XYZ file of C-alpha atoms in Angstrom:
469
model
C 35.201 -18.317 -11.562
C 32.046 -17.401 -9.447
C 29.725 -19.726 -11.725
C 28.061 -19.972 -15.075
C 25.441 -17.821 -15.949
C 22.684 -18.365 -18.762
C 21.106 -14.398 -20.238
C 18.446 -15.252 -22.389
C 18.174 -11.348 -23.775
C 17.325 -10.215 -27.286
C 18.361 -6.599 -26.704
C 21.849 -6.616 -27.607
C 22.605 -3.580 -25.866
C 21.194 -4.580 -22.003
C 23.277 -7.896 -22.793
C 26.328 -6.306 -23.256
C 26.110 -4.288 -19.969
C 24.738 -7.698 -18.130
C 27.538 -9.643 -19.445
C 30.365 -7.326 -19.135
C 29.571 -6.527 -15.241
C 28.731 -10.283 -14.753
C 32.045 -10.905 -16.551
C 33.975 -8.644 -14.151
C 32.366 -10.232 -11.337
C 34.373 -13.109 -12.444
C 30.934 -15.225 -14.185
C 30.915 -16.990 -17.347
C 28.081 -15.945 -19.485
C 26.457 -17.711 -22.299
C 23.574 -15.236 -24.106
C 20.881 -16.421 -26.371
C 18.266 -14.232 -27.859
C 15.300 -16.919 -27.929
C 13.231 -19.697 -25.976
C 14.339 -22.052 -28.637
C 18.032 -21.232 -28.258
C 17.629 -21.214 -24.457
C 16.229 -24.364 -24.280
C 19.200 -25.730 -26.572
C 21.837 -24.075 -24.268
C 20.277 -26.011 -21.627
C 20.129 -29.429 -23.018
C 24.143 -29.125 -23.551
C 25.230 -27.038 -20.824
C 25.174 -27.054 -16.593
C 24.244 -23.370 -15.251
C 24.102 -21.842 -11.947
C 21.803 -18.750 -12.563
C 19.217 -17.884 -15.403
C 18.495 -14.198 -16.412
C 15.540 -14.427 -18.614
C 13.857 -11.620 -20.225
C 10.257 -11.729 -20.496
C 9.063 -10.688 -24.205
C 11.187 -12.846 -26.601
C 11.014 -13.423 -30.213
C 9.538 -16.298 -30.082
C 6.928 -16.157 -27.039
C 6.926 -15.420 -23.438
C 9.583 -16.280 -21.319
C 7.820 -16.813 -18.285
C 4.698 -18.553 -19.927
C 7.645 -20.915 -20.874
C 9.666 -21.358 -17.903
C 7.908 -25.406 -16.899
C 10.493 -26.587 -18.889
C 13.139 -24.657 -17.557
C 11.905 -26.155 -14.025
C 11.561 -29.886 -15.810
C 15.149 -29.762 -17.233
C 16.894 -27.580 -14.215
C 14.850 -27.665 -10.738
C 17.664 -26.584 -8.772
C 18.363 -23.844 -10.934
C 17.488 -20.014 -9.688
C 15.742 -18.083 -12.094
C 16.169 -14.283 -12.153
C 13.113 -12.029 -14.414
C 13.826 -8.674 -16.086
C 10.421 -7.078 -17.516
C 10.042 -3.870 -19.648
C 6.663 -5.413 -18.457
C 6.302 -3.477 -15.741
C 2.675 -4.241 -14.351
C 1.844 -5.577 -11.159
C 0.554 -9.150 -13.075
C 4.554 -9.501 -14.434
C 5.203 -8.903 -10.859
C 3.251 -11.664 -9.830
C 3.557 -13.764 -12.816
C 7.851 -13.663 -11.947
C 7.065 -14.460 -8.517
C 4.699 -17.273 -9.357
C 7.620 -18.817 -11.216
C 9.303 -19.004 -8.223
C 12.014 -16.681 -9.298
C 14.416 -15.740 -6.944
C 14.290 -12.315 -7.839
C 12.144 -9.826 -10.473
C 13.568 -6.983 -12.065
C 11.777 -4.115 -13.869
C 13.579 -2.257 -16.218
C 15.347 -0.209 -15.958
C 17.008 -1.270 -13.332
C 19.968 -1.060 -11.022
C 23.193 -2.805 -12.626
C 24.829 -3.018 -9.088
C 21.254 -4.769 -7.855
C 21.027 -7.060 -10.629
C 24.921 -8.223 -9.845
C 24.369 -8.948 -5.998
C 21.581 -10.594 -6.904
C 23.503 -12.901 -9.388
C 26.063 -13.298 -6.645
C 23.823 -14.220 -4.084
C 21.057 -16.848 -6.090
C 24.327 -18.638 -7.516
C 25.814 -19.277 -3.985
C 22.203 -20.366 -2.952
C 20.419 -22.370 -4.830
C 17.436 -21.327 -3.613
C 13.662 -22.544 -4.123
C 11.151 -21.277 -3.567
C 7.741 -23.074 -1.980
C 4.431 -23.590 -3.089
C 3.192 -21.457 -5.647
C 0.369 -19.248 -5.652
C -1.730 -18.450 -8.884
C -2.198 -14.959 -10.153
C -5.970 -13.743 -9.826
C -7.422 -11.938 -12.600
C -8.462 -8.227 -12.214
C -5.904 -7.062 -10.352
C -6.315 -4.066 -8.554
C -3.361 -1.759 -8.896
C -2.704 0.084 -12.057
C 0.826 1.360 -13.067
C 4.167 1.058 -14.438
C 6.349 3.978 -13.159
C 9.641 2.985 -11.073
C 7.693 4.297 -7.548
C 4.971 1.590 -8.282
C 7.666 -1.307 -8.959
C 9.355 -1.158 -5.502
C 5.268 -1.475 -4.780
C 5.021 -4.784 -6.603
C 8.276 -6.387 -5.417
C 7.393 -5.812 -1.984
C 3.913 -7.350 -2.878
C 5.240 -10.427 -4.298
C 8.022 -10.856 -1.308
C 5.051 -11.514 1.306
C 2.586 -13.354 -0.770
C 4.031 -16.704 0.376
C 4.405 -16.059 4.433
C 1.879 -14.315 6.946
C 4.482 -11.668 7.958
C 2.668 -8.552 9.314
C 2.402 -5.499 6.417
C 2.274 -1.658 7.304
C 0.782 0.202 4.567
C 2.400 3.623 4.420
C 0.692 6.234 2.316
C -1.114 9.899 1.769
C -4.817 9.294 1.981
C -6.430 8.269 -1.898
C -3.014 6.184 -2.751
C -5.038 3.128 -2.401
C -3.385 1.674 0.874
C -6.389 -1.036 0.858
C -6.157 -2.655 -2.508
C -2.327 -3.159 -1.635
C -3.787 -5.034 1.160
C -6.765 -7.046 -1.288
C -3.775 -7.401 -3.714
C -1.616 -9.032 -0.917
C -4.795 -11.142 0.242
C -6.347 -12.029 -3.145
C -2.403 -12.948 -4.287
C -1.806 -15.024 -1.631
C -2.127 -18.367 0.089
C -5.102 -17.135 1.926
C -7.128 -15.922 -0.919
C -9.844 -18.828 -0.111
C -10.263 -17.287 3.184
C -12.120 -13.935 4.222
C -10.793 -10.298 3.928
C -12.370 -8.208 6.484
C -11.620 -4.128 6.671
C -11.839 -2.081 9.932
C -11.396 1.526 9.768
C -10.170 2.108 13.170
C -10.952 6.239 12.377
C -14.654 5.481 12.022
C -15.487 3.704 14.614
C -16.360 5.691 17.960
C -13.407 4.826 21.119
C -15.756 3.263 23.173
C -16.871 0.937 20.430
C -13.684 -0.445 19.026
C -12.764 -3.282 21.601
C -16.113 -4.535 20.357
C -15.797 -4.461 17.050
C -12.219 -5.952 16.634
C -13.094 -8.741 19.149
C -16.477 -9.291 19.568
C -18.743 -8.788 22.915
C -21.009 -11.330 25.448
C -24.769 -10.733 25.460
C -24.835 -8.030 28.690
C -21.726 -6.847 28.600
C -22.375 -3.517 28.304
C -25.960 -1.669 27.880
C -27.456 -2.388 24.792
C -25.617 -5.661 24.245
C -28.751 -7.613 23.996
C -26.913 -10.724 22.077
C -23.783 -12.244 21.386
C -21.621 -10.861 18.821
C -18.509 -12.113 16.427
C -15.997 -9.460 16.230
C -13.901 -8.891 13.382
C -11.040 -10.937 14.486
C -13.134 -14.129 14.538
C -14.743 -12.949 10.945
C -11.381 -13.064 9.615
C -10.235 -16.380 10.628
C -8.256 -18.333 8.113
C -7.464 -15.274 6.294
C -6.411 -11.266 6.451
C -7.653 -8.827 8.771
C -7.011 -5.418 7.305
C -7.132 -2.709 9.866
C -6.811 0.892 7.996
C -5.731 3.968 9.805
C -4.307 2.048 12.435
C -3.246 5.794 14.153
C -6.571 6.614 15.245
C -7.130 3.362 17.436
C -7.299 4.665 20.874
C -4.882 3.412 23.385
C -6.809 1.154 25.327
C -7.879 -0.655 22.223
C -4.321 -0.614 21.081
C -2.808 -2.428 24.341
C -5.361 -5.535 23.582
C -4.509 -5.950 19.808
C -0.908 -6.010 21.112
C -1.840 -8.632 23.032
C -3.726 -10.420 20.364
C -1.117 -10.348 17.495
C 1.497 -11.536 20.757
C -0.637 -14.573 21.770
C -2.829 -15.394 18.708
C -5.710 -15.649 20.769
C -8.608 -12.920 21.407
C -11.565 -12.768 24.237
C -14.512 -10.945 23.547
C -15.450 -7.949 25.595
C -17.336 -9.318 28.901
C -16.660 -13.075 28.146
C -13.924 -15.424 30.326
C -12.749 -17.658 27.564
C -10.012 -17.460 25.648
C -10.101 -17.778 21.327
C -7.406 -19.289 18.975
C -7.508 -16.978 15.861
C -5.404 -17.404 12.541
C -5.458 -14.185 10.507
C -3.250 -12.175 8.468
C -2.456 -8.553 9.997
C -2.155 -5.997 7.370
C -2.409 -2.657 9.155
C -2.404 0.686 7.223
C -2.115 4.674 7.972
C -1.758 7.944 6.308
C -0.411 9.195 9.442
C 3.459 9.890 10.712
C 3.471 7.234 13.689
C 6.909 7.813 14.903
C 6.203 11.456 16.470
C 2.963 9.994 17.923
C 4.663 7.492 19.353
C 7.033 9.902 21.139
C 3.706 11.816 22.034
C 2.916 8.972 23.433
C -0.335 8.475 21.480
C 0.617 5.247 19.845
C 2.366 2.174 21.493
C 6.030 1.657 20.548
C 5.749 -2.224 20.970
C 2.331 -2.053 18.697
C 4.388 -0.255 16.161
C 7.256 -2.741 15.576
C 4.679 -5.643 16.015
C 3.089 -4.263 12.918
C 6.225 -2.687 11.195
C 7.376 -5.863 10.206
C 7.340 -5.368 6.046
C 6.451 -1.533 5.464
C 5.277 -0.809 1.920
C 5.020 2.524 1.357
C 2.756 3.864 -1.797
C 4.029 6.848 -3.877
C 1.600 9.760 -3.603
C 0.238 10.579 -7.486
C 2.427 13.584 -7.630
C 5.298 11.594 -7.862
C 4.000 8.782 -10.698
C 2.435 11.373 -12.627
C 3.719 8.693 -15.419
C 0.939 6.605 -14.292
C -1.928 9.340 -14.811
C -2.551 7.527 -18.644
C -2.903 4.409 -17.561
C -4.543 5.207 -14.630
C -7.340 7.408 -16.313
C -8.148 4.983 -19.167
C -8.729 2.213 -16.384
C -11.262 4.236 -14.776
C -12.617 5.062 -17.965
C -13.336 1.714 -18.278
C -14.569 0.925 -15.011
C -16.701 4.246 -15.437
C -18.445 2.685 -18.341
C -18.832 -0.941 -16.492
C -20.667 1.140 -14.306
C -23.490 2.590 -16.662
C -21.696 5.621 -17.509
C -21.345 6.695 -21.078
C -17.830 5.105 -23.392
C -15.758 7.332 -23.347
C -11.768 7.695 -24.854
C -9.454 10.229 -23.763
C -6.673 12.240 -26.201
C -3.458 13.335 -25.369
C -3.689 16.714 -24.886
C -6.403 16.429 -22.231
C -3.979 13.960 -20.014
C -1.481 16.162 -20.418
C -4.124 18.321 -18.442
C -4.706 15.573 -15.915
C -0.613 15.127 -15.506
C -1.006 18.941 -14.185
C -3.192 19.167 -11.686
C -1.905 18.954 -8.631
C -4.129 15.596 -6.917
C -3.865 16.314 -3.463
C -6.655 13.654 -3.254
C -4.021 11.110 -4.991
C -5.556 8.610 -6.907
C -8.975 8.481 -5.050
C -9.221 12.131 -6.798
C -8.461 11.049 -10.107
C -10.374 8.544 -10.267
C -13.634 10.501 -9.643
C -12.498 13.453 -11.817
C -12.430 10.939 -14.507
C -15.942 9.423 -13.865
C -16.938 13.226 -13.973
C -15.059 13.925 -17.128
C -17.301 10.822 -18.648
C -20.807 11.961 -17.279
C -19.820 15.506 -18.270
C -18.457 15.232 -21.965
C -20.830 16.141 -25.023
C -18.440 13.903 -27.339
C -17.353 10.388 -27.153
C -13.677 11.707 -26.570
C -12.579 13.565 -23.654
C -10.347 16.465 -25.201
C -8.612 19.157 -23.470
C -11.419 21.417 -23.442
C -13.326 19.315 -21.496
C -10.782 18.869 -18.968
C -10.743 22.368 -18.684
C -14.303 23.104 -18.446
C -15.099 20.587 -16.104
C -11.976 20.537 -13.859
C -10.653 23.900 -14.137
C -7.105 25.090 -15.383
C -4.346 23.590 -13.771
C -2.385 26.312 -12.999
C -5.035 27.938 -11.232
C -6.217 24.947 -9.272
C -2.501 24.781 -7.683
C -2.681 28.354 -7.094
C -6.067 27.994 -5.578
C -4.805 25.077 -3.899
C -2.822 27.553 -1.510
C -5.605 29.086 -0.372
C -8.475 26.003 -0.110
C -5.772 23.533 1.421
C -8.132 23.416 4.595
C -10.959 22.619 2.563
C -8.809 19.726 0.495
C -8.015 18.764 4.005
C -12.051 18.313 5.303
C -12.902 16.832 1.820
C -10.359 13.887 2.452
C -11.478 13.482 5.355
C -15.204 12.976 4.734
C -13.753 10.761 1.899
C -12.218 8.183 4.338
C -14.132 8.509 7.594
C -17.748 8.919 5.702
C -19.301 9.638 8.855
C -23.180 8.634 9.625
C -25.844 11.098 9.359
C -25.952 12.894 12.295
C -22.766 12.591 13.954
C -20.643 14.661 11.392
C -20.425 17.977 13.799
C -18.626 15.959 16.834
C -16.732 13.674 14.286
C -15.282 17.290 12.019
C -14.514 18.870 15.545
C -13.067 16.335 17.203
C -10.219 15.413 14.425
C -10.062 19.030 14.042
C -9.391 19.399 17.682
C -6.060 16.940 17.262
C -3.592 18.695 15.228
C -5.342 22.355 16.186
C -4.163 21.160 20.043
C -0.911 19.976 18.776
C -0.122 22.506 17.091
C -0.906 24.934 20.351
C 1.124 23.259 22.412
C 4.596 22.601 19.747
C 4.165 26.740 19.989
C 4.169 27.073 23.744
C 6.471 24.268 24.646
C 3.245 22.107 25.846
C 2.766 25.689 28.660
C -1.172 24.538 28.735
C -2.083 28.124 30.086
C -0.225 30.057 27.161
C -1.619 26.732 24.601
C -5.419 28.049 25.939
C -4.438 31.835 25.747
C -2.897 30.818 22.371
C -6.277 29.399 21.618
C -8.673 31.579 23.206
C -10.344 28.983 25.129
C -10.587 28.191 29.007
C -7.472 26.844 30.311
C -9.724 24.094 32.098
C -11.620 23.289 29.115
C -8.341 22.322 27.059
C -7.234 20.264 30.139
C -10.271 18.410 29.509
C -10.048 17.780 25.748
C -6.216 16.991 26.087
C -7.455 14.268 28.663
C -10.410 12.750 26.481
C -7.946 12.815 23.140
C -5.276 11.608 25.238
C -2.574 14.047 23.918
C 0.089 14.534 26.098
C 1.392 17.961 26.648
C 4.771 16.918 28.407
C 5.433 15.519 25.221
C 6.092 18.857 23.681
C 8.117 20.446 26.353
C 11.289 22.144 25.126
C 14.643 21.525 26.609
C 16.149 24.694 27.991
């Protein structure tokens, strides 16, 4: 026998499948459909592994899970949840459970990790508490791979890479991660590497002397040093240049930073969370982004769903904004069904950024204190014709996002649209002519010396796209 395990269940249906795998995994299982009966079968009985559900009969079963610790510290804990919000998430973890699981879930998972917390006898550390307000809104299966891998680092300062389209909402993973965590009483400071100019960035991450270049008339703290004792988020981490790139290597290698133009060298404790909406693995062959960097950050990857694929989430995620739309001086408004089922058609190449200010729209817009389908309609068009129309204003979609996330200050968006233009335009010349610069330019209709030059100052490498023959 591999050990005794305790189910405290009341669905009589998930117990039978738990028990009869757990069974032929060679377990003992004793089920009870109640914290009272639980905490009977405890007094009496020695187990290796608890399964607890979460909503029981007679109250929560995490709320009451001190007792379980008081009566059986040694004891691993595993949580299933119909629950499935990123607070149960938290609230399992906080437990110190040595696993969560959303249901549904994966009988062959849940087994293993039977198998494994009954050999191990795991605890886990400290705990941290769950902060209110949250920040990430629903339940589908893509967003509970999400909140595992959110609860798995809260407790350690392992190094996150936020994978995701632009609008998923790569940075309140990374608050959620800081405000979660044991660093919440420290700061969280956000660089967007994308909107800050090349020769700037070395500045900003890690600070500058008074005269080290023109126009530094003073000392100044870089963002490294701002974040110390707590999490440095640094968003679109594929846009740093590569100069700036080779000294944050250097930085998350040694813990220590020196400002531009200064001689001494400064201890730093931060968090890395770095984030892109960018492929980095091509790049890196491009040689446009450091292979070292990459597995320095790739550490624990969390990669968000894009909204097309947790259209599930599209209720829960509308009425929040609803009521952050109102919160915000914007009429009350309540949606019906038949207008979400508008909302869970369109196609949101903007992700949830999009949705989120379609519905503050939808609530400045409305003539009625519920948002029905005919609203949706008039104010965001048909859905059918907005992915046909999609096709053909993709570019647009494209510039929109952009703006979105770079937000670019008045006067500089020209040379800021051209030049990110210029990347994937060049790119895209030179995958066509085998990285031939002379047929890339004819290609183009530019001057073969003039895309010399730009290839040089966006550092794009045109060996990189050579062809084999």
């Amino acid at each position: 026998m591999n050990g005794k395990v305790l189910l405290v269940e009341d669905d009589a249906s998930i117990a039978t499948v738990i028990r009869s795998a757990l069974e032929d995994e060679g377990f003992a299982v004793d089920r009870c459909e109640s914290i009272a009966a639980r905490d009977r079968a405890l007094a009496s009985d020695r187990y290796d592994v608890m399964l607890t559900d979460v909503m029981l009969a007679d109250g929560d079963g995490i709320a009451s899970i001190d007792s379980v610790r008081a009566a059986c510290p040694q004891m691993p804990l595993i949580v299933l949840s119909a629950q499935n919000t990123l607070d149960t998430a938290v609230r399992a973890s906080d437990t110190g459970a040595f696993e969560y699981f959303p249901k549904p879930f994966d009988l062959d998972d849940l087994v293993r990790a039977v198998v494994q917390a009954a050999g191990s006898g795991d605890k886990r550390g400290e705990e941290a508490e769950a902060g209110d307000g949250l920040p990430l809104v629903g339940r589908s299966q893509a967003m509970q791979a999400v909140y595992r891998m959110i609860t798995r680092v809260l407790r350690n300062d392992l190094t996150v890479l936020v994978l995701g389209e632009s609008g998923t909402g790569k940075e309140l993973v990374a608050e959620a991660i800081h405000q979660l965590g044991h660093r919440k009483s420290g700061p969280f400071v956000a660089v967007n590497a994308a909107a800050i100019p090349a020769d700037l960035i070395e500045s900003e991450l890690f600070g500058h002397e008074k005269g080290a270049f023109t126009g530094a008339i003073a000392q100044a703290i870089g963002k490294f040093e701002q974040a110390n004792g707590g999490t440095l988020f640094l968003d679109e981490i594929g846009d740093m240049p590569i100069e700036a790139q080779t000294r944050l290597l250097r930085a998350l290698q040694s813990g220590r930073i020196r400002r531009v133009g200064g001689r001494q060298e400064i201890a730093v404790d931060v968090r890395i969370i770095a984030a892109t909406n960018r492929d980095l693995k091509p790049m890196i062959a491009a040689g446009q982004f450091r292979e070292d960097l990459y597995y320095r950050l790739n550490v624990v990857p969390i990669v968000l769903p894009p909204l097309r694929d947790r259209v599930e989430d599209i209720e829960a995620l509308a009425k929040h904004f609803l009521g952050l739309a109102a919160r915000e001086g914007l009429p009350e408004r309540r949606i019906d069904r038949p207008a979400l089922a508008l909302l869970e058609q369109q196609p949101w190449r903007g992700n949830v950024r999009e949705l989120q200010n379609a519905v503050y729209r939808l609530a400045l817009m409305a003539r009625d204190d519920v948002i029905d389908a005919g609203t949706v309609t008039a104010v965001l068009g048909d859905p059918a014709e907005a992915v046909m129309r999609g096709r053909d204003d993709a570019l647009g979609a494209a510039l929109a996002a952009w703006l979105a996330d770079n937000a670019p200050a008045h006067g500089t968006l020209y040379h800021r649209a051209v030049s990110a233009f210029e990347r994937p335009l060049f790119e895209y010349a030179l995958g066509q002519t085998g990285g031939n610069q002379l047929r890339a330019a004819k290609l183009l209709g530019i001057n073969r010396n003039t895309l010399r030059k730009r290839l040089g100052e966006l550092q794009i490498n045109a060996d990189s796209f050579a062809r084999a023959e």
